[in-house]
C-alpha positions as semicolon CSV with decimal commas, in nm:
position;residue;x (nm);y (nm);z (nm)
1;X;0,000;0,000;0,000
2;X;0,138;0,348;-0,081
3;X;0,007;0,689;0,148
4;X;0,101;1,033;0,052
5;X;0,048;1,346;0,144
6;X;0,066;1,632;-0,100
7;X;0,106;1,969;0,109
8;X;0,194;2,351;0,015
9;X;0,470;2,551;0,168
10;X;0,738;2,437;0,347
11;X;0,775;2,296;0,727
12;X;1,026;2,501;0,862
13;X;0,959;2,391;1,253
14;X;1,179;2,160;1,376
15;X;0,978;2,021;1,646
16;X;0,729;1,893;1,395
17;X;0,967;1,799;1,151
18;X;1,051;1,553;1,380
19;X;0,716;1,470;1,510
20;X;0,635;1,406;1,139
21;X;0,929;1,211;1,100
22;X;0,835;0,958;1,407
23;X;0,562;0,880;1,260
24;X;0,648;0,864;0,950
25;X;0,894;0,622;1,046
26;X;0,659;0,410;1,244
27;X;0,402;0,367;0,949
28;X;0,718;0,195;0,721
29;X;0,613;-0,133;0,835
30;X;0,239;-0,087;0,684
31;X;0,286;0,116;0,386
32;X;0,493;0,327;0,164
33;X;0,464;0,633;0,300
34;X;0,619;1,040;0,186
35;X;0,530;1,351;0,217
36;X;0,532;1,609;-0,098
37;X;0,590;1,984;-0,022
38;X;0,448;2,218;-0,329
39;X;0,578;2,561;-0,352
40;X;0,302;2,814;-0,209
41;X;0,210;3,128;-0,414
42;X;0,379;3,446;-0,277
43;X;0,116;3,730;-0,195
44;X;0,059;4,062;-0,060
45;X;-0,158;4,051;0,286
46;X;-0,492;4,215;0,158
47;X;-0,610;4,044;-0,106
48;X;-0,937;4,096;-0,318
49;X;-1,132;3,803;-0,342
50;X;-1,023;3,774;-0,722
51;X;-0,677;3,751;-0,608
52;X;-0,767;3,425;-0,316
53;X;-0,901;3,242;-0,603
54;X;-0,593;3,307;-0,824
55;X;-0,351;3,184;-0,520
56;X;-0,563;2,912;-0,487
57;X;-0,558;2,819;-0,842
58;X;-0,162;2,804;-0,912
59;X;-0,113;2,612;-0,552
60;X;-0,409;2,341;-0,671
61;X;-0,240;2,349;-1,006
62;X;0,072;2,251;-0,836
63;X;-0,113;1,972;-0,643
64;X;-0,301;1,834;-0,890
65;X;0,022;1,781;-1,083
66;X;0,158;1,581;-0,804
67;X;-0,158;1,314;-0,792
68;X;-0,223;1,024;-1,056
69;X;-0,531;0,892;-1,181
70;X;-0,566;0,599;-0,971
71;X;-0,505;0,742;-0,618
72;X;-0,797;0,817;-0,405
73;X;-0,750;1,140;-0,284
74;X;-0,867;1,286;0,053
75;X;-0,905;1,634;0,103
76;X;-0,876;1,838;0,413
77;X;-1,133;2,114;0,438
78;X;-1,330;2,213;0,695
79;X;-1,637;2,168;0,535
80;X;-1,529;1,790;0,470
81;X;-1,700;1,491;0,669
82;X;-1,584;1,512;1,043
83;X;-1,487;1,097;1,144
84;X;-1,355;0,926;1,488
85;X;-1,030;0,799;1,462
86;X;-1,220;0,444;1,473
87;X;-1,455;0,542;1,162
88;X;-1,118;0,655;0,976
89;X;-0,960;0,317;0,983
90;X;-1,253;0,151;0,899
91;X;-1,263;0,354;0,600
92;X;-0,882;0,286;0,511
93;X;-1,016;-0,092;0,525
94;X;-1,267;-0,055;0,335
95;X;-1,066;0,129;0,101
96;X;-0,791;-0,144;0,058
97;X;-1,069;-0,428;0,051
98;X;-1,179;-0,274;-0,274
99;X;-0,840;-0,208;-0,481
100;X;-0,760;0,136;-0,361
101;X;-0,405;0,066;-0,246
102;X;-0,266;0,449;-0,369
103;X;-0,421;0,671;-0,109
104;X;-0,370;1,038;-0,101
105;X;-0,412;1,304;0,116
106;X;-0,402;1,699;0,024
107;X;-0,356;1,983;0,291
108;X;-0,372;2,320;0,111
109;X;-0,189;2,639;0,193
110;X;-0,345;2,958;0,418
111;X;-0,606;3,022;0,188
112;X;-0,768;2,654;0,152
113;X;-0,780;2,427;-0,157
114;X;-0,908;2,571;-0,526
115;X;-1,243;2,401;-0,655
116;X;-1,044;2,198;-0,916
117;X;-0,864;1,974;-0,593
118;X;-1,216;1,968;-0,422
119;X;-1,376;1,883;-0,721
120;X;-1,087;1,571;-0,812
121;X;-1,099;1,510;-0,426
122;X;-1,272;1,126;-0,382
123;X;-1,358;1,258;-0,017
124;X;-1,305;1,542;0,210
125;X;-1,234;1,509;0,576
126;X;-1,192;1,745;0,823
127;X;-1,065;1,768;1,179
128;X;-1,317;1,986;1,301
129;X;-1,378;2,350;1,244
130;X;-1,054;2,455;1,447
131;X;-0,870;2,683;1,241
132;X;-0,510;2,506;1,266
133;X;-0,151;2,609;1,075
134;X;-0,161;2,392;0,806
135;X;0,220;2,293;0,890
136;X;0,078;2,166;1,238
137;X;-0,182;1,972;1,055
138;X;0,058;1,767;0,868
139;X;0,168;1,621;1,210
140;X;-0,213;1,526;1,340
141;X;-0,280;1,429;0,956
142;X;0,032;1,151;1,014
143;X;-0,013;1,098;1,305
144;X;-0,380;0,989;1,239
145;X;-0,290;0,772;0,952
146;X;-0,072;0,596;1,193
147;X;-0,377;0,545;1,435
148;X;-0,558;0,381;1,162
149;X;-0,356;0,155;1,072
150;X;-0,248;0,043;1,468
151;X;-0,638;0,019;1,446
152;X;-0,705;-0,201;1,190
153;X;-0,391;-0,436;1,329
154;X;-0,564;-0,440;1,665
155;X;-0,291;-0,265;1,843
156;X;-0,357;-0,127;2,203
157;X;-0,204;0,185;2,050
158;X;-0,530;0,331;2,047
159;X;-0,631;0,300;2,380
């Protein structure tokens, strides 16, 4: 099985560098697993609306370009479906039952994700309607793939 996770800007904190990187480490034994960094889009603080939407664009352009046709792709976005940790690995199961063994996930810069990464999204999650730095949410992100798979191997991790 191969997990990704497509992300824009760089993670410049150390401390979850190497959070991410503990985890990361740990989920070797179930899957292939890497993280992709996209360049974000430089702008000026007060954008118009017009200008949002053309950030968003280039940075989903950039992610798109990073996903192939047969991965199923989860989106983060706040308006996504909120699950338990427990509901999330019984989707990965589910997921893997069926053939979907290329399994994506896509955290979007300050501004959120364009329509075009929504729209080629095969579900959006969200982790409630906390507004968190999207650097910070790489580590819960891994961390949570981690869970689900300690889950579905009937681990006492979880507990």
């Amino acid at each position: 099985m191969n997990s990704k996770v497509v992300v824009v800007g760089k993670l410049k904190e150390k401390y979850l560098k190497q959070g991410i990187a503990e985890y990361a480490k740990r989920l070797n034994k179930f899957c292939k697993f890497k993280i992709i960094e996209v360049p974000d889009e430089r702008a000026p603080e007060n954008l118009s609306p017009a200008q949002m939407e053309q950030v968003k664009q280039v940075e989903g352009d950039r992610i798109l370009a990073k996903i192939k046709e047969k991965e199923y792709v989860f989106a983060l976005a706040i308006k996504g479906k909120e699950l338990s940790s427990e509901e999330f690995a019984a989707e990965f199961e589910k997921l893997t039952t069926y053939g979907h063994s290329d399994l994506t996930f896509v955290i979007g810069g300050s501004l959120g994700l364009s329509s075009a990464v929504l729209k080629r999204a095969d579900a959006q999650l969200s982790f409630g309607r906390f507004t968190m730095p999207h650097q910070l949410m790489r580590l819960v992100l891994t961390e949570q793939i981690y869970r689900a798979f300690m889950i579905n191997a009937g681990s006492p991790y979880h507990k």
